[in-house]
PDB file of C-alpha atoms in Angstrom:
ATOM      1  CA  MET V  12      -8.776 -30.243  47.380  1.00 44.00           C
ATOM      2  CA  ASP V  13      -5.914 -28.398  49.119  1.00 43.00           C
ATOM      3  CA  THR V  14      -5.642 -24.598  48.997  1.00 42.00           C
ATOM      4  CA  LYS V  15      -2.170 -24.804  47.079  1.00 45.00           C
ATOM      5  CA  MET V  16      -3.714 -26.873  44.229  1.00 46.00           C
ATOM      6  CA  GLN V  17      -6.728 -24.459  43.993  1.00 53.00           C
ATOM      7  CA  GLN V  18      -4.187 -21.334  43.736  1.00 56.00           C
ATOM      8  CA  ASN V  19      -2.551 -22.913  40.750  1.00 74.00           C
ATOM      9  CA  GLU V  20      -5.786 -23.698  38.969  1.00 86.00           C
ATOM     10  CA  GLN V  21      -6.415 -21.142  36.069  1.00 93.00           C
ATOM     11  CA  TRP V  22      -9.837 -22.185  34.645  1.00 97.00           C
ATOM     12  CA  GLU V  23     -10.830 -20.372  31.309  1.00 97.00           C
ATOM     13  CA  ALA V  24     -13.899 -20.750  29.307  1.00 97.00           C
ATOM     14  CA  ALA V  25     -13.111 -22.702  25.940  1.00 97.00           C
ATOM     15  CA  CYS V  26     -16.602 -22.880  24.302  1.00 97.00           C
ATOM     16  CA  ASP V  27     -20.191 -23.605  24.678  1.00 97.00           C
ATOM     17  CA  ALA V  28     -20.741 -27.153  25.892  1.00 97.00           C
ATOM     18  CA  ALA V  29     -23.432 -27.594  23.081  1.00 97.00           C
ATOM     19  CA  ASP V  30     -20.689 -26.913  20.448  1.00 96.00           C
ATOM     20  CA  PHE V  31     -18.866 -30.146  21.644  1.00 96.00           C
ATOM     21  CA  ASP V  32     -21.889 -32.236  21.827  1.00 93.00           C
ATOM     22  CA  GLY V  33     -21.171 -35.412  19.597  1.00 90.00           C
ATOM     23  CA  GLU V  34     -17.751 -34.294  18.819  1.00 93.00           C
ATOM     24  CA  GLU V  35     -14.621 -36.356  19.863  1.00 95.00           C
ATOM     25  CA  MET V  36     -12.137 -33.608  19.334  1.00 97.00           C
ATOM     26  CA  MET V  37     -12.514 -29.893  18.826  1.00 97.00           C
ATOM     27  CA  GLU V  38      -9.848 -27.105  18.674  1.00 98.00           C
ATOM     28  CA  CYS V  39     -10.972 -23.985  20.398  1.00 97.00           C
ATOM     29  CA  ARG V  40      -9.346 -21.175  22.422  1.00 97.00           C
ATOM     30  CA  ALA V  41      -9.165 -21.116  26.173  1.00 97.00           C
ATOM     31  CA  GLY V  42      -8.018 -17.861  27.645  1.00 93.00           C
ATOM     32  CA  GLU V  43      -4.838 -17.080  25.524  1.00 93.00           C
ATOM     33  CA  ARG V  44      -4.178 -20.543  24.647  1.00 95.00           C
ATOM     34  CA  ASP V  45      -5.203 -22.676  21.527  1.00 97.00           C
ATOM     35  CA  VAL V  46      -6.349 -26.085  22.885  1.00 98.00           C
ATOM     36  CA  LEU V  47      -7.787 -29.461  21.716  1.00 98.00           C
ATOM     37  CA  LEU V  48     -10.572 -30.678  23.453  1.00 98.00           C
ATOM     38  CA  VAL V  49     -10.816 -34.568  23.441  1.00 98.00           C
ATOM     39  CA  ARG V  50     -13.389 -36.716  24.567  1.00 96.00           C
ATOM     40  CA  LEU V  51     -12.366 -39.680  26.813  1.00 93.00           C
ATOM     41  CA  GLY V  52     -15.588 -41.906  27.452  1.00 90.00           C
ATOM     42  CA  ASP V  53     -17.618 -39.906  29.741  1.00 91.00           C
ATOM     43  CA  ARG V  54     -15.437 -36.984  30.462  1.00 93.00           C
ATOM     44  CA  ILE V  55     -13.279 -34.546  28.481  1.00 96.00           C
ATOM     45  CA  VAL V  56      -9.746 -33.441  28.619  1.00 97.00           C
ATOM     46  CA  ALA V  57      -7.647 -30.695  26.902  1.00 98.00           C
ATOM     47  CA  CYS V  58      -4.187 -30.469  25.518  1.00 98.00           C
ATOM     48  CA  PRO V  59      -2.211 -28.060  23.468  1.00 97.00           C
ATOM     49  CA  ALA V  60      -3.719 -27.681  20.002  1.00 97.00           C
ATOM     50  CA  LEU V  61      -0.202 -28.153  18.365  1.00 97.00           C
ATOM     51  CA  CYS V  62       2.039 -30.975  18.348  1.00 96.00           C
ATOM     52  CA  PRO V  63       5.240 -30.499  20.527  1.00 92.00           C
ATOM     53  CA  HIS V  64       7.352 -32.083  17.802  1.00 90.00           C
ATOM     54  CA  LEU V  65       6.768 -29.899  14.712  1.00 90.00           C
ATOM     55  CA  ASP V  66       3.637 -27.696  15.634  1.00 91.00           C
ATOM     56  CA  GLU V  67       1.263 -29.904  13.573  1.00 94.00           C
ATOM     57  CA  ARG V  68      -2.435 -29.185  14.511  1.00 97.00           C
ATOM     58  CA  LEU V  69      -3.403 -32.270  16.632  1.00 98.00           C
ATOM     59  CA  ALA V  70      -6.801 -31.783  15.456  1.00 97.00           C
ATOM     60  CA  PHE V  71      -5.722 -33.197  12.082  1.00 97.00           C
ATOM     61  CA  GLY V  72      -4.842 -36.360  14.015  1.00 97.00           C
ATOM     62  CA  PHE V  73      -7.077 -38.874  15.748  1.00 95.00           C
ATOM     63  CA  ALA V  74      -8.006 -40.341  19.185  1.00 96.00           C
ATOM     64  CA  ASP V  75      -8.650 -43.875  19.984  1.00 95.00           C
ATOM     65  CA  GLY V  76      -9.584 -44.608  23.447  1.00 93.00           C
ATOM     66  CA  ASN V  77      -7.272 -42.828  25.475  1.00 95.00           C
ATOM     67  CA  VAL V  78      -4.438 -42.549  22.771  1.00 98.00           C
ATOM     68  CA  LEU V  79      -3.974 -39.334  20.723  1.00 98.00           C
ATOM     69  CA  THR V  80      -1.928 -39.663  17.443  1.00 98.00           C
ATOM     70  CA  CYS V  81      -0.604 -36.797  15.586  1.00 97.00           C
ATOM     71  CA  SER V  82      -0.963 -37.092  11.728  1.00 96.00           C
ATOM     72  CA  LYS V  83       2.336 -35.751  10.685  1.00 94.00           C
ATOM     73  CA  HIS V  84       4.770 -38.125  11.981  1.00 94.00           C
ATOM     74  CA  LEU V  85       2.495 -40.382  14.089  1.00 96.00           C
ATOM     75  CA  TRP V  86       3.543 -39.346  17.460  1.00 97.00           C
ATOM     76  CA  GLN V  87       1.153 -40.849  20.208  1.00 98.00           C
ATOM     77  CA  TRP V  88       0.340 -39.901  23.810  1.00 98.00           C
ATOM     78  CA  ASP V  89      -1.644 -41.331  26.775  1.00 98.00           C
ATOM     79  CA  LEU V  90      -4.336 -38.628  27.286  1.00 97.00           C
ATOM     80  CA  GLU V  91      -4.711 -39.727  30.914  1.00 96.00           C
ATOM     81  CA  THR V  92      -1.091 -38.941  31.766  1.00 96.00           C
ATOM     82  CA  GLY V  93       0.588 -36.980  28.764  1.00 97.00           C
ATOM     83  CA  ASP V  94       3.089 -39.887  28.509  1.00 98.00           C
ATOM     84  CA  PRO V  95       4.682 -40.417  25.096  1.00 98.00           C
ATOM     85  CA  LEU V  96       3.966 -43.651  23.424  1.00 98.00           C
ATOM     86  CA  GLY V  97       5.885 -45.304  20.651  1.00 96.00           C
ATOM     87  CA  ILE V  98       8.247 -43.131  18.767  1.00 96.00           C
ATOM     88  CA  ALA V  99       7.136 -39.697  20.541  1.00 96.00           C
ATOM     89  CA  GLU V 100      10.067 -38.110  22.414  1.00 95.00           C
ATOM     90  CA  LYS V 101       8.102 -35.417  24.401  1.00 95.00           C
ATOM     91  CA  ARG V 102       5.380 -35.368  26.905  1.00 96.00           C
ATOM     92  CA  LEU V 103       2.137 -33.651  25.977  1.00 97.00           C
ATOM     93  CA  ALA V 104       0.574 -31.436  28.595  1.00 96.00           C
ATOM     94  CA  VAL V 105      -2.854 -32.655  29.554  1.00 97.00           C
ATOM     95  CA  ALA V 106      -5.426 -30.503  31.436  1.00 96.00           C
ATOM     96  CA  PRO V 107      -8.780 -31.165  33.387  1.00 95.00           C
ATOM     97  CA  VAL V 108     -11.995 -29.900  31.931  1.00 97.00           C
ATOM     98  CA  ARG V 109     -15.302 -29.280  33.530  1.00 97.00           C
ATOM     99  CA  ILE V 110     -18.676 -28.052  32.598  1.00 97.00           C
ATOM    100  CA  GLU V 111     -20.276 -25.252  34.171  1.00 97.00           C
ATOM    101  CA  ASN V 112     -23.295 -23.176  33.315  1.00 97.00           C
ATOM    102  CA  GLY V 113     -23.221 -24.499  29.818  1.00 97.00           C
ATOM    103  CA  LYS V 114     -19.630 -23.670  29.336  1.00 97.00           C
ATOM    104  CA  ILE V 115     -16.742 -26.007  28.923  1.00 98.00           C
ATOM    105  CA  LEU V 116     -13.906 -24.659  31.064  1.00 98.00           C
ATOM    106  CA  VAL V 117     -10.164 -25.658  30.936  1.00 98.00           C
ATOM    107  CA  ASP V 118      -7.676 -25.543  33.755  1.00 97.00           C
ATOM    108  CA  THR V 119      -4.904 -23.969  31.667  1.00 95.00           C
ATOM    109  CA  GLY V 120      -2.368 -24.002  34.495  1.00 93.00           C
ATOM    110  CA  PRO V 121      -0.930 -27.566  33.521  1.00 92.00           C
ATOM    111  CA  LEU V 122      -0.638 -26.450  29.978  1.00 92.00           C
ATOM    112  CA  ALA V 123       1.894 -23.614  30.844  1.00 83.00           C
ATOM    113  CA  CYS V 124       4.398 -26.317  31.855  1.00 67.00           C
ATOM    114  CA  GLY V 125       4.610 -27.086  28.083  1.00 55.00           C
ATOM    115  CA  ASP V 126       5.690 -23.613  27.337  1.00 54.00           C
ATOM    116  CA  ASP V 127       9.034 -23.226  25.896  1.00 46.00           C
TER     117      ASP V 127
END
């Protein structure tokens, strides 16, 4: 990994890894951000906890494969890329997650790009 990428990383503890065992989605706090953790097969990604459309809690929605759907107006995103699908008109910031010393850590740097 190059030095520039490492400098932009902002890893924050979100929760104990044991708290996410068996869960598909879970809202938690990573640093100063509310995030939604979503299981994608054998890995986990994070995104903002609120829909970029009308601030609905994305934890009320559902994930199917790599597609996240908001329950309020059925906006959808590809969780691999953050690209909008269907009727969604805005990207969803998606951040990498890693597990270290029993903690789930989120790189909150990519989530900052979704700030208004």
